[in-house]
PDB file of C-alpha atoms and ligand atoms in Angstrom:
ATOM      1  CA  UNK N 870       0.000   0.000   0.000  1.00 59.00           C
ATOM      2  CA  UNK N 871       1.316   3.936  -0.649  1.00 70.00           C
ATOM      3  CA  UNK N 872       2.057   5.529   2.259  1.00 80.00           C
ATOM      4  CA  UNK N 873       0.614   8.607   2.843  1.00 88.00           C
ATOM      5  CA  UNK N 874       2.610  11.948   2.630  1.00 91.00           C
ATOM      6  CA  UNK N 875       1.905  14.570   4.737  1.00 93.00           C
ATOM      7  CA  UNK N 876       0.578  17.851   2.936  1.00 93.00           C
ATOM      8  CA  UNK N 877       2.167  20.865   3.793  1.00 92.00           C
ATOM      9  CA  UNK N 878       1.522  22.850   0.514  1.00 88.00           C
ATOM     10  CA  UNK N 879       2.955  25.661  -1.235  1.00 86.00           C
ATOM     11  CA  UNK N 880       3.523  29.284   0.885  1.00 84.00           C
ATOM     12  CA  UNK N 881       1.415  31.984  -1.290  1.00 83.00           C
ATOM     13  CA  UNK N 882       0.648  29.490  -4.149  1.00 86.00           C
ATOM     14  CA  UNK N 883      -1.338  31.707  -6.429  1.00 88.00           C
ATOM     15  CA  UNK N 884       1.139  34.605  -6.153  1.00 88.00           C
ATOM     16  CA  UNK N 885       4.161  32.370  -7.091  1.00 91.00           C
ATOM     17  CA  UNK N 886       2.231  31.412 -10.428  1.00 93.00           C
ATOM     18  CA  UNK N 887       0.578  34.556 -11.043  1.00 94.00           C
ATOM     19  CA  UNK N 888       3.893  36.618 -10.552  1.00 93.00           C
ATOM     20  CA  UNK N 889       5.818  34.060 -12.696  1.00 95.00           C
ATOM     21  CA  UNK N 890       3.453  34.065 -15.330  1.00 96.00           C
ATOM     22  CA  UNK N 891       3.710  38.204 -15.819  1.00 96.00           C
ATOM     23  CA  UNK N 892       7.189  37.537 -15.587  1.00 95.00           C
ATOM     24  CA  UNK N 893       7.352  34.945 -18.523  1.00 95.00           C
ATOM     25  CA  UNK N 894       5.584  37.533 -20.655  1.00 96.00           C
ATOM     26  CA  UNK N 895       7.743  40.274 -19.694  1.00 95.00           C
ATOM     27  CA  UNK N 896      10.769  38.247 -20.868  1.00 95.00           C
ATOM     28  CA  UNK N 897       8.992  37.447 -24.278  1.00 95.00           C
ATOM     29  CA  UNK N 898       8.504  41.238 -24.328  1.00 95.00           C
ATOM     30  CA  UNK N 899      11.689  41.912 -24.122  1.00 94.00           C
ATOM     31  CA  UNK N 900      13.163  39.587 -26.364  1.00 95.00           C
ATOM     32  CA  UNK N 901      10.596  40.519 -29.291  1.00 93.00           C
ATOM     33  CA  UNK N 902      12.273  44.001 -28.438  1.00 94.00           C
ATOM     34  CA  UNK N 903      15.852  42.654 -29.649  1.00 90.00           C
ATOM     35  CA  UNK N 904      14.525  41.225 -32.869  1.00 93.00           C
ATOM     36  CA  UNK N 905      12.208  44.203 -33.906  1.00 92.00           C
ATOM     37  CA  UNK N 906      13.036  48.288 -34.900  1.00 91.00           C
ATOM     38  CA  UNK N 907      11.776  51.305 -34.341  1.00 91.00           C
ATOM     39  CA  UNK N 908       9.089  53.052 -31.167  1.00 93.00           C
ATOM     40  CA  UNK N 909       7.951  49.432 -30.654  1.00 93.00           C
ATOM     41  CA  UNK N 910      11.373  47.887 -29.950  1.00 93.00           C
ATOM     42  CA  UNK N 911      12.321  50.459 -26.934  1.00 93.00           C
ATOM     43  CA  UNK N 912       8.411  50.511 -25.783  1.00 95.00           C
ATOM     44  CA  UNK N 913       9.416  47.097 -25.854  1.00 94.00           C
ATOM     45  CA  UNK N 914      12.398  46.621 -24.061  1.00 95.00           C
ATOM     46  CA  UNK N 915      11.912  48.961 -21.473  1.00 95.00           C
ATOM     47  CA  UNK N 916       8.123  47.180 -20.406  1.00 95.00           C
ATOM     48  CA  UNK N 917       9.641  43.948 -20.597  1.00 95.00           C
ATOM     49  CA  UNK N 918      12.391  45.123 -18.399  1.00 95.00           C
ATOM     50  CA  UNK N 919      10.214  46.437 -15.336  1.00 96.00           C
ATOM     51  CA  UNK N 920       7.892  43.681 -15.670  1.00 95.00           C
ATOM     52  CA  UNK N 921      10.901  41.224 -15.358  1.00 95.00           C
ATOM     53  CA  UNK N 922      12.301  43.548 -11.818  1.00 94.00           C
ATOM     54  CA  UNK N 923       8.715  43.711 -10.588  1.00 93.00           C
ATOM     55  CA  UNK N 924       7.562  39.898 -11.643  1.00 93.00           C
ATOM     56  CA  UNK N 925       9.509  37.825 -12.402  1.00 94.00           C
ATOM     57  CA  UNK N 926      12.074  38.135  -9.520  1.00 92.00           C
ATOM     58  CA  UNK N 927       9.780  38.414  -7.035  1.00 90.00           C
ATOM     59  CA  UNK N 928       8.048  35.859  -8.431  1.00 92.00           C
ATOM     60  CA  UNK N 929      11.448  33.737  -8.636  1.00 91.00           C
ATOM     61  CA  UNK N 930      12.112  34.902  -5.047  1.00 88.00           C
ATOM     62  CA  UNK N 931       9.267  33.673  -3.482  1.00 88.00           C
ATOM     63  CA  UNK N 932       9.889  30.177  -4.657  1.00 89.00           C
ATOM     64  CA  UNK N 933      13.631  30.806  -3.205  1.00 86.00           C
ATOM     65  CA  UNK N 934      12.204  31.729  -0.207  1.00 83.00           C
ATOM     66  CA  UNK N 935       9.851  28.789   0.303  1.00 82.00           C
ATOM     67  CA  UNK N 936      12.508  26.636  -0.244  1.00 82.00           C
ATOM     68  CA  UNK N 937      14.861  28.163   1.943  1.00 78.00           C
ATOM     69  CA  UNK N 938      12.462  27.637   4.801  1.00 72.00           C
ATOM     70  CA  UNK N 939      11.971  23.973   4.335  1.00 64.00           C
ATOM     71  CA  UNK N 940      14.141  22.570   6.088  1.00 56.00           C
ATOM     72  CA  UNK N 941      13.580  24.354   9.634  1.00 63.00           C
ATOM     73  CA  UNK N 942      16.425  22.966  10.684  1.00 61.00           C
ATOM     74  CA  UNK N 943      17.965  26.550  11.659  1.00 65.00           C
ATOM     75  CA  UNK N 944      15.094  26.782  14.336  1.00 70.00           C
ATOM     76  CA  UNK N 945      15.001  23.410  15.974  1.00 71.00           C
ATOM     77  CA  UNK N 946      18.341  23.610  16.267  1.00 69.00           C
ATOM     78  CA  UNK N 947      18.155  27.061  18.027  1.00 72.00           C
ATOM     79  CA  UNK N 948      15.449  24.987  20.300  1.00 74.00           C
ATOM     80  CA  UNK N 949      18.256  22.250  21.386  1.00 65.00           C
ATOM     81  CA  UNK N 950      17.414  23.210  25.016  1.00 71.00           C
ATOM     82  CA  UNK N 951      13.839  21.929  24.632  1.00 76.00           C
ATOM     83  CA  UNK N 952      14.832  18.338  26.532  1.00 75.00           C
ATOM     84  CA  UNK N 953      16.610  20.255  28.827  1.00 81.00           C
ATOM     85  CA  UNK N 954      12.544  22.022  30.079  1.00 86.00           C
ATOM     86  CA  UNK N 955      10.659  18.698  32.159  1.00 88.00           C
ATOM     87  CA  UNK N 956       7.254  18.661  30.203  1.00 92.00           C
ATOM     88  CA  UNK N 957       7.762  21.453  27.875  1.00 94.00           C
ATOM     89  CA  UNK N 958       4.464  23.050  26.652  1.00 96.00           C
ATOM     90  CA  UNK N 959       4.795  25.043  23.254  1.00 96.00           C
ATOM     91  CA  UNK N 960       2.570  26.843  21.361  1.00 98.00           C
ATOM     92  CA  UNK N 961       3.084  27.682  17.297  1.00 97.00           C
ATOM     93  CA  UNK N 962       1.580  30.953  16.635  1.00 98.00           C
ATOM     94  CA  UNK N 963       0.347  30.693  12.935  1.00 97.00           C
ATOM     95  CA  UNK N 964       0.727  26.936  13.068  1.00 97.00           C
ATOM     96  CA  UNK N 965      -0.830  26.900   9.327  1.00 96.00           C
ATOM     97  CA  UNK N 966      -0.514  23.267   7.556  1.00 96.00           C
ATOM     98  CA  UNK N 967       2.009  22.414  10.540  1.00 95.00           C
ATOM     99  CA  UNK N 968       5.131  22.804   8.995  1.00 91.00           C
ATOM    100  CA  UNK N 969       7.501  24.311  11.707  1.00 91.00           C
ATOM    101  CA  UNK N 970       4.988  22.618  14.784  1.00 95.00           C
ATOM    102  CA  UNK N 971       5.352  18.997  13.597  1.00 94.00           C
ATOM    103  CA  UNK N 972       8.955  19.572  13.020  1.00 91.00           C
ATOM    104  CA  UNK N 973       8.972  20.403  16.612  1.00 92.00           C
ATOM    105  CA  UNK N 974       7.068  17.984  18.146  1.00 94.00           C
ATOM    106  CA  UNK N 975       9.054  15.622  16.778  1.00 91.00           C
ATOM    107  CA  UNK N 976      11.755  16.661  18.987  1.00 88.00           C
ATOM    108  CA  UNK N 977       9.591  16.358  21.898  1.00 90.00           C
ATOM    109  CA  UNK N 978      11.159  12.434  23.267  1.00 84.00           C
ATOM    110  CA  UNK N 979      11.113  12.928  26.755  1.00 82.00           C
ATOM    111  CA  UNK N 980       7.085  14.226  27.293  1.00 91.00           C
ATOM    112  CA  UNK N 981       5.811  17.946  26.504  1.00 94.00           C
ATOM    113  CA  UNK N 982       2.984  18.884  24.405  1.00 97.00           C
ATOM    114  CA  UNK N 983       2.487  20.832  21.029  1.00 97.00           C
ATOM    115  CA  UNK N 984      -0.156  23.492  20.612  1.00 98.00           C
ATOM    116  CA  UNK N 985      -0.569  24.999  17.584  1.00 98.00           C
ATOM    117  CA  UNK N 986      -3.586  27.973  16.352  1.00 98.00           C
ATOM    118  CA  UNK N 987      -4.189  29.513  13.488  1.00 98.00           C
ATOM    119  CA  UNK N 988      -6.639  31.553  11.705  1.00 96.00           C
ATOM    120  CA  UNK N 989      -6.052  29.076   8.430  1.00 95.00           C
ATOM    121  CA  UNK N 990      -5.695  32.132   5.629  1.00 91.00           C
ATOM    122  CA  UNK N 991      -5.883  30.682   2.370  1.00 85.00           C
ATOM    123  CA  UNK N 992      -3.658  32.893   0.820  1.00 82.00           C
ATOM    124  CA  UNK N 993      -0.383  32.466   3.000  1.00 83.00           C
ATOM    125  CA  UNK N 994      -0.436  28.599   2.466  1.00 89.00           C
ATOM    126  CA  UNK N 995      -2.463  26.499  -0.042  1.00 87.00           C
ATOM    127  CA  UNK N 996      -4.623  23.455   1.433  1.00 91.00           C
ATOM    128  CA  UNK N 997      -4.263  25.440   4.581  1.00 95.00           C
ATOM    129  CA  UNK N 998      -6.787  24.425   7.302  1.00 97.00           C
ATOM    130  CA  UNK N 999      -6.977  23.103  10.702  1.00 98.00           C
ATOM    131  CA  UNK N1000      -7.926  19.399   8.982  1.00 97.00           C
ATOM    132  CA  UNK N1001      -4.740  19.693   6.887  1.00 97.00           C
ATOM    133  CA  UNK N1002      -2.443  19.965  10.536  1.00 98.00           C
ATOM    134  CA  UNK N1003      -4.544  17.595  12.138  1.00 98.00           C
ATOM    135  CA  UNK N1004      -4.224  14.882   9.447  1.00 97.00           C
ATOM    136  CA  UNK N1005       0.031  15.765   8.820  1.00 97.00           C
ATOM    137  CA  UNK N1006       0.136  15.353  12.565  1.00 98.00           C
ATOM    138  CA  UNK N1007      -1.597  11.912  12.582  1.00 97.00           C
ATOM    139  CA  UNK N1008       0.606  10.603   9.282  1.00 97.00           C
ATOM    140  CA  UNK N1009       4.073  12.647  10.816  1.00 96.00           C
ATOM    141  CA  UNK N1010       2.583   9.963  14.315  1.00 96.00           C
ATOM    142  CA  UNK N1011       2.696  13.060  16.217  1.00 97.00           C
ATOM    143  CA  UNK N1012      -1.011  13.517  17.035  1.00 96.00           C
ATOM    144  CA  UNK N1013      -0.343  12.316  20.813  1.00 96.00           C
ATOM    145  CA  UNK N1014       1.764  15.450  21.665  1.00 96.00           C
ATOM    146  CA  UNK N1015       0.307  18.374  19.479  1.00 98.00           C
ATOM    147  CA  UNK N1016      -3.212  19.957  19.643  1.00 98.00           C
ATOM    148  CA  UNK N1017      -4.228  22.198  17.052  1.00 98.00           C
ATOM    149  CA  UNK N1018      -7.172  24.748  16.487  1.00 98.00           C
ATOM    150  CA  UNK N1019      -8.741  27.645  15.060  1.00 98.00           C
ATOM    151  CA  UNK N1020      -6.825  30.799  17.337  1.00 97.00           C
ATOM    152  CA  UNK N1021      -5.340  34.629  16.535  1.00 97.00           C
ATOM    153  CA  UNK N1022      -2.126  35.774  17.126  1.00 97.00           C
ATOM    154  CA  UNK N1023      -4.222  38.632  18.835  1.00 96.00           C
ATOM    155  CA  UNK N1024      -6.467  36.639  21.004  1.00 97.00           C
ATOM    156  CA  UNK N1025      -4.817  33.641  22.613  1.00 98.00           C
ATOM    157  CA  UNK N1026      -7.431  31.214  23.297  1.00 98.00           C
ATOM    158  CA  UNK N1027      -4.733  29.946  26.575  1.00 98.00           C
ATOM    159  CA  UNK N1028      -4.618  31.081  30.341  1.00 98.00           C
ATOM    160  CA  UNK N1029      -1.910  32.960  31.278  1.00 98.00           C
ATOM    161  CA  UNK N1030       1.382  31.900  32.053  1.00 98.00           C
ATOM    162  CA  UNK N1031       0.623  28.265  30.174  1.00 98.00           C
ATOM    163  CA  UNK N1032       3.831  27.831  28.258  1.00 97.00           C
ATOM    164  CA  UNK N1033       7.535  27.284  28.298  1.00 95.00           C
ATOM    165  CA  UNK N1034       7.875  28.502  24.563  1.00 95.00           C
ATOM    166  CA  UNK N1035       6.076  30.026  22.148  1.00 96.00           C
ATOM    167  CA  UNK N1036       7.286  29.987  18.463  1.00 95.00           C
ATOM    168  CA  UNK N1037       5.756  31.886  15.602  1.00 95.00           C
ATOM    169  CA  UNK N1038       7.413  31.662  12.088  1.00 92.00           C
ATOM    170  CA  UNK N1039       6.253  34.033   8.805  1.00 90.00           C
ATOM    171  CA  UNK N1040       3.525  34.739  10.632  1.00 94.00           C
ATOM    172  CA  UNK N1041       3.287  38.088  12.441  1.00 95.00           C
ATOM    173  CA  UNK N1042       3.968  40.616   9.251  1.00 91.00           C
ATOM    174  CA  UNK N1043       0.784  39.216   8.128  1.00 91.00           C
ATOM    175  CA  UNK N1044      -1.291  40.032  11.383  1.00 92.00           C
ATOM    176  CA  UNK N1045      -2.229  43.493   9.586  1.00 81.00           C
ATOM    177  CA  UNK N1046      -5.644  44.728  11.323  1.00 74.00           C
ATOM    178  CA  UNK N1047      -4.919  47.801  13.409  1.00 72.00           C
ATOM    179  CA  UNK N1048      -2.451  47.209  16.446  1.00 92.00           C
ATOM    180  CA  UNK N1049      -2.561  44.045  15.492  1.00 94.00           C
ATOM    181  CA  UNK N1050       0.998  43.312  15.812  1.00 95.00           C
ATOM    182  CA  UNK N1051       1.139  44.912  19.221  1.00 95.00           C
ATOM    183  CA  UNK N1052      -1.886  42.901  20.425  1.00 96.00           C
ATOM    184  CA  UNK N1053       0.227  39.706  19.586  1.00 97.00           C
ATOM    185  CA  UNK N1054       3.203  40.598  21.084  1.00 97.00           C
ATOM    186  CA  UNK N1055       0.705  41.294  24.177  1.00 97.00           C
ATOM    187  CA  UNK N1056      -0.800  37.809  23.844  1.00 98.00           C
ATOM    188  CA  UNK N1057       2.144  36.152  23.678  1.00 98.00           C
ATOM    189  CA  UNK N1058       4.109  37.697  26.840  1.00 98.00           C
ATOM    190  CA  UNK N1059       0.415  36.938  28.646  1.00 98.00           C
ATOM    191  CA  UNK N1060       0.469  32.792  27.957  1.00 98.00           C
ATOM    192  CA  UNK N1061       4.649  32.515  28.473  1.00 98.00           C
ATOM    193  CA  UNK N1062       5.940  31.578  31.886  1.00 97.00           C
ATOM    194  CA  UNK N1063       8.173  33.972  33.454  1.00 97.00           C
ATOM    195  CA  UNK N1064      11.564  32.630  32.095  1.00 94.00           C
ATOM    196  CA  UNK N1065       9.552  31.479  29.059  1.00 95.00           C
ATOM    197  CA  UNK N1066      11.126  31.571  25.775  1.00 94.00           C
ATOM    198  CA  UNK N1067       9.461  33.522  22.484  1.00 96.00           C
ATOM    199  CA  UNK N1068      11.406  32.390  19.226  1.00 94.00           C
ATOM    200  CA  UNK N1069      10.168  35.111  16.964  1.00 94.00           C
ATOM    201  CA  UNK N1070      11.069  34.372  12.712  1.00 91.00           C
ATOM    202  CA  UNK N1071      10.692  36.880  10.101  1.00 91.00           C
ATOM    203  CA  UNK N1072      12.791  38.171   6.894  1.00 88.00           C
ATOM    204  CA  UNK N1073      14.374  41.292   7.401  1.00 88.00           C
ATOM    205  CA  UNK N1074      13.840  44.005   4.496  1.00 87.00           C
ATOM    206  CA  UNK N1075      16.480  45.688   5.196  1.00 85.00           C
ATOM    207  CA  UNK N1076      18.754  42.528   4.757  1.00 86.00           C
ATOM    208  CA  UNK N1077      20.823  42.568   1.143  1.00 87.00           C
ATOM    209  CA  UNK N1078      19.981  38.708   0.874  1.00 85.00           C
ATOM    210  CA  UNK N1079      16.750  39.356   1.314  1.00 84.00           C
ATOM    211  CA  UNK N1080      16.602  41.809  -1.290  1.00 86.00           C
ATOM    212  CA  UNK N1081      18.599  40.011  -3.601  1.00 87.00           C
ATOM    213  CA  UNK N1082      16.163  37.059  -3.171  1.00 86.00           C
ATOM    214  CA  UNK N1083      13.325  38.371  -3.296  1.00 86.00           C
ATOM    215  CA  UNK N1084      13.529  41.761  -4.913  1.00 88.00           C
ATOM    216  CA  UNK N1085      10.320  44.319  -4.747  1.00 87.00           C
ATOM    217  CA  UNK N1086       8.463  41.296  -2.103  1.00 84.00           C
ATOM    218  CA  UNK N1087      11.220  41.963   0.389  1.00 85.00           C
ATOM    219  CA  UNK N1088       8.668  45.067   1.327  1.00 85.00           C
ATOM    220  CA  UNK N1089       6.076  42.894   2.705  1.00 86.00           C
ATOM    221  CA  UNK N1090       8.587  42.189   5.384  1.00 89.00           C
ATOM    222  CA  UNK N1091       9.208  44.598   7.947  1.00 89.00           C
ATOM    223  CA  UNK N1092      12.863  45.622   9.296  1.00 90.00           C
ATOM    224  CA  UNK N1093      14.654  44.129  11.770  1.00 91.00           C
ATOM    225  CA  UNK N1094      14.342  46.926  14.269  1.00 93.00           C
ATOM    226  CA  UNK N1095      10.693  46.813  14.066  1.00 94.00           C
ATOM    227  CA  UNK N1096      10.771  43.556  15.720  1.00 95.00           C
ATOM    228  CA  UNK N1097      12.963  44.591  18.051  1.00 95.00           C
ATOM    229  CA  UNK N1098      11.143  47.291  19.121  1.00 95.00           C
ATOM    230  CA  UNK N1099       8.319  45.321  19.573  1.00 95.00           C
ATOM    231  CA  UNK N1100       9.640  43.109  21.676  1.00 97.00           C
ATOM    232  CA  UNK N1101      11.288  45.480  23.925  1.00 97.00           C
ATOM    233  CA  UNK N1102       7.883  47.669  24.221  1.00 96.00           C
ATOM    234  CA  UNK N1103       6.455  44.696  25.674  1.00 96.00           C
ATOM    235  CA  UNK N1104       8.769  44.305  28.087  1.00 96.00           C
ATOM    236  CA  UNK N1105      10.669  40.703  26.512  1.00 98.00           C
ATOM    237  CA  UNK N1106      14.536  40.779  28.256  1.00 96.00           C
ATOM    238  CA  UNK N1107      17.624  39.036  26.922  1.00 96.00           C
ATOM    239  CA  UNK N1108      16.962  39.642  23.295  1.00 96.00           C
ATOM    240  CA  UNK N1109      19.151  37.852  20.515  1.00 93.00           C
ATOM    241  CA  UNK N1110      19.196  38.278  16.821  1.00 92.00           C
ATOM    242  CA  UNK N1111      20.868  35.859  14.183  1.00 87.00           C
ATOM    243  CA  UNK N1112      20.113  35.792  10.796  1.00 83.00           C
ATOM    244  CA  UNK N1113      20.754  32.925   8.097  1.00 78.00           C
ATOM    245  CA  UNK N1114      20.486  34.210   4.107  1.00 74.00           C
ATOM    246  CA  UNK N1115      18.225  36.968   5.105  1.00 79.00           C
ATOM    247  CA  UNK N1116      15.939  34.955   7.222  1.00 82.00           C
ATOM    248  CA  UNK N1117      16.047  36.157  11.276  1.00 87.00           C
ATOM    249  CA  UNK N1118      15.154  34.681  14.218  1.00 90.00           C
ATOM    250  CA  UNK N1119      15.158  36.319  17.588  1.00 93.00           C
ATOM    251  CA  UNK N1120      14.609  34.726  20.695  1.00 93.00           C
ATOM    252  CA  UNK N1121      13.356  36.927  23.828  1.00 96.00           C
ATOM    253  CA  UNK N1122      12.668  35.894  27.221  1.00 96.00           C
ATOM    254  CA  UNK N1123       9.629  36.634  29.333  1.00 96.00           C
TER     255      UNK N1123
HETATM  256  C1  SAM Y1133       3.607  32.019   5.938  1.00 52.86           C
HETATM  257  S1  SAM Y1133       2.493  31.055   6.886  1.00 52.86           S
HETATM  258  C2  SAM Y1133       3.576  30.281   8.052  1.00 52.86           C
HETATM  259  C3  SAM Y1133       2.986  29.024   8.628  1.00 52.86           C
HETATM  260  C4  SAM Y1133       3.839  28.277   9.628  1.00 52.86           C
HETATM  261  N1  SAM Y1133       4.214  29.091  10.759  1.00 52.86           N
HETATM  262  C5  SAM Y1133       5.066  27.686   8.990  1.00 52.86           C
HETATM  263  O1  SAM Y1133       6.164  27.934   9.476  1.00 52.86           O
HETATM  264  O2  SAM Y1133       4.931  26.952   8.008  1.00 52.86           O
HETATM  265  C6  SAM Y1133       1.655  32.261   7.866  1.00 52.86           C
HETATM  266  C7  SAM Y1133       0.526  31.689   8.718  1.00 52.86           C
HETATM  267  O3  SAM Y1133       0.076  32.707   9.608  1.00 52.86           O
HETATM  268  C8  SAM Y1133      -1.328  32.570   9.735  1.00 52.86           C
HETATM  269  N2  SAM Y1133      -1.876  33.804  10.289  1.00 52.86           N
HETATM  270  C9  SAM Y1133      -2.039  35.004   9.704  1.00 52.86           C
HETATM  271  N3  SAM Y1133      -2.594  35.889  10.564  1.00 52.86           N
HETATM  272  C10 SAM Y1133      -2.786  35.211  11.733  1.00 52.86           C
HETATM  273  C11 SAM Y1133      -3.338  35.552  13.005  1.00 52.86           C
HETATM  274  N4  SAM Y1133      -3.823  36.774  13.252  1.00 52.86           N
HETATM  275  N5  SAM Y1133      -3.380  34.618  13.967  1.00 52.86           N
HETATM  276  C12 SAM Y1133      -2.911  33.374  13.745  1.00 52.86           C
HETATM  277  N6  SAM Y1133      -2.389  32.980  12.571  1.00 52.86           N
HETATM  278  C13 SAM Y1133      -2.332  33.890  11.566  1.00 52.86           C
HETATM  279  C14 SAM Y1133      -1.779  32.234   8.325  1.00 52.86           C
HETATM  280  O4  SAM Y1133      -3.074  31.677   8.303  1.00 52.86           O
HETATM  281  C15 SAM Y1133      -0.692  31.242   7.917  1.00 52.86           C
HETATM  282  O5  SAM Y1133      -1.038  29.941   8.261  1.00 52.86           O
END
């Protein structure tokens, strides 16, 4: 019998081929531009051009970037301590199809318990929904030590003080409704323990592989000092930074 994949499906799907197909045509643009003379051929050339800078790389980049966050392996390593917590309860913040969370909970051999919420947008992840987790979870054998459900970043359906970590990856430059971001960063520091640990991912704009990856898209991120000054507003100590190909993680402590 085939054995059953999980389905963790494509970040921003519809973007990657709508971007990529604008792009295509911008290069045919601007190669009919070479072969042809006259007010057409620099029309021609110079469309193709921006369509290629505003398309296609982006459109290029986004695949670069999906691919670049497969692996995870950057994060769970940063989260080598978890054995070291007796019972460690996380939460993922943006769980989505459970790519980061199951990754995680399979590092959790010696007890603990993986929570994961999301809101389930359909345009950060295709197939994205709170049966997709639940069903990677049960094929990844994981189900016993992760719950997920429906939950905002802004509205943390835990008590307070619930959790030894809480993680959220690519998720918080999408919480966009006003103060949203603030409200999470509220949330969060409510369910942590004191000593808790938030690992916080994001790409940082202002980073030149992020801009060389992803071009014009780098602007839906927000800088690196944003973050920061997030997380220091709301009071997280001990703040760390590191950064692999334009990809950051910082870790605060409650
Ligand atoms: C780029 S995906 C990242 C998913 C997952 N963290 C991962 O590493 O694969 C962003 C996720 O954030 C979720 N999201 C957006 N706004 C949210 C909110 N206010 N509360 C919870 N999740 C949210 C989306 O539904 C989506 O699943």
């Amino acid at each position: 019998m085939k054995e059953e994949k999980p389905k963790y499906g494509w970040y921003v799907k519809n973007l990657i081929i709508g971007f990529n197909i604008i792009g295509l045509l911008g290069i045919t643009a601007f190669i009919y531009g070479f072969l042809i003379n006259g007010l057409l051929k620099i029309i021609l050339l110079i469309s193709g051009l921006a369509i290629i800078l505003v398309f296609l790389w982006p459109g290029i980049g986004m695949v670069m970037m999906h691919l670049l966050l497969l692996g995870r392996i950057y994060l769970v390593s940063k989260m080598k301590g978890l054995d070291e917590i007796e019972n460690p309860q996380i939460l993922d913040v943006g769980c989505g199809t459970g790519r980061t969370a199951i990754r995680i909970a399979k590092e959790l051999k010696n007890g603990g318990h993986l929570y994961g919420i999301d809101i389930y947008s359909k345009l950060a992840i295709q197939g994205n929904a709170l049966d997709t987790v639940q069903n990677n979870a049960h094929i990844e054998k994981v189900e016993n030590k992760t719950t997920f459900q429906y939950g905002s970043a802004t509205d943390i359906p835990f008590e307070d003080e619930k959790f030894d970590i809480v993680n959220a990856s690519s998720v918080l430059h999408e919480v966009h409704d006003s103060n949203g971001q603030e409200n999470a960063m509220q949330e969060i520091y409510r369910v942590l323990k004191p000593g808790g640990c938030f690992y916080l991912s994001e790409w940082n704009r202002t980073s030149w592989q992020c801009v060389a990856i992803g071009g014009l898209c780098c602007f839906a991120f927000k800088k690196k000092d944003h973050w920061k000054t997030l997380l220091e507003k709301y009071n997280f100590k001990e703040i760390t930074y590191e950064t692999t190909a334009g990809f950051g993680i910082f870790t605060a402590k409650k």
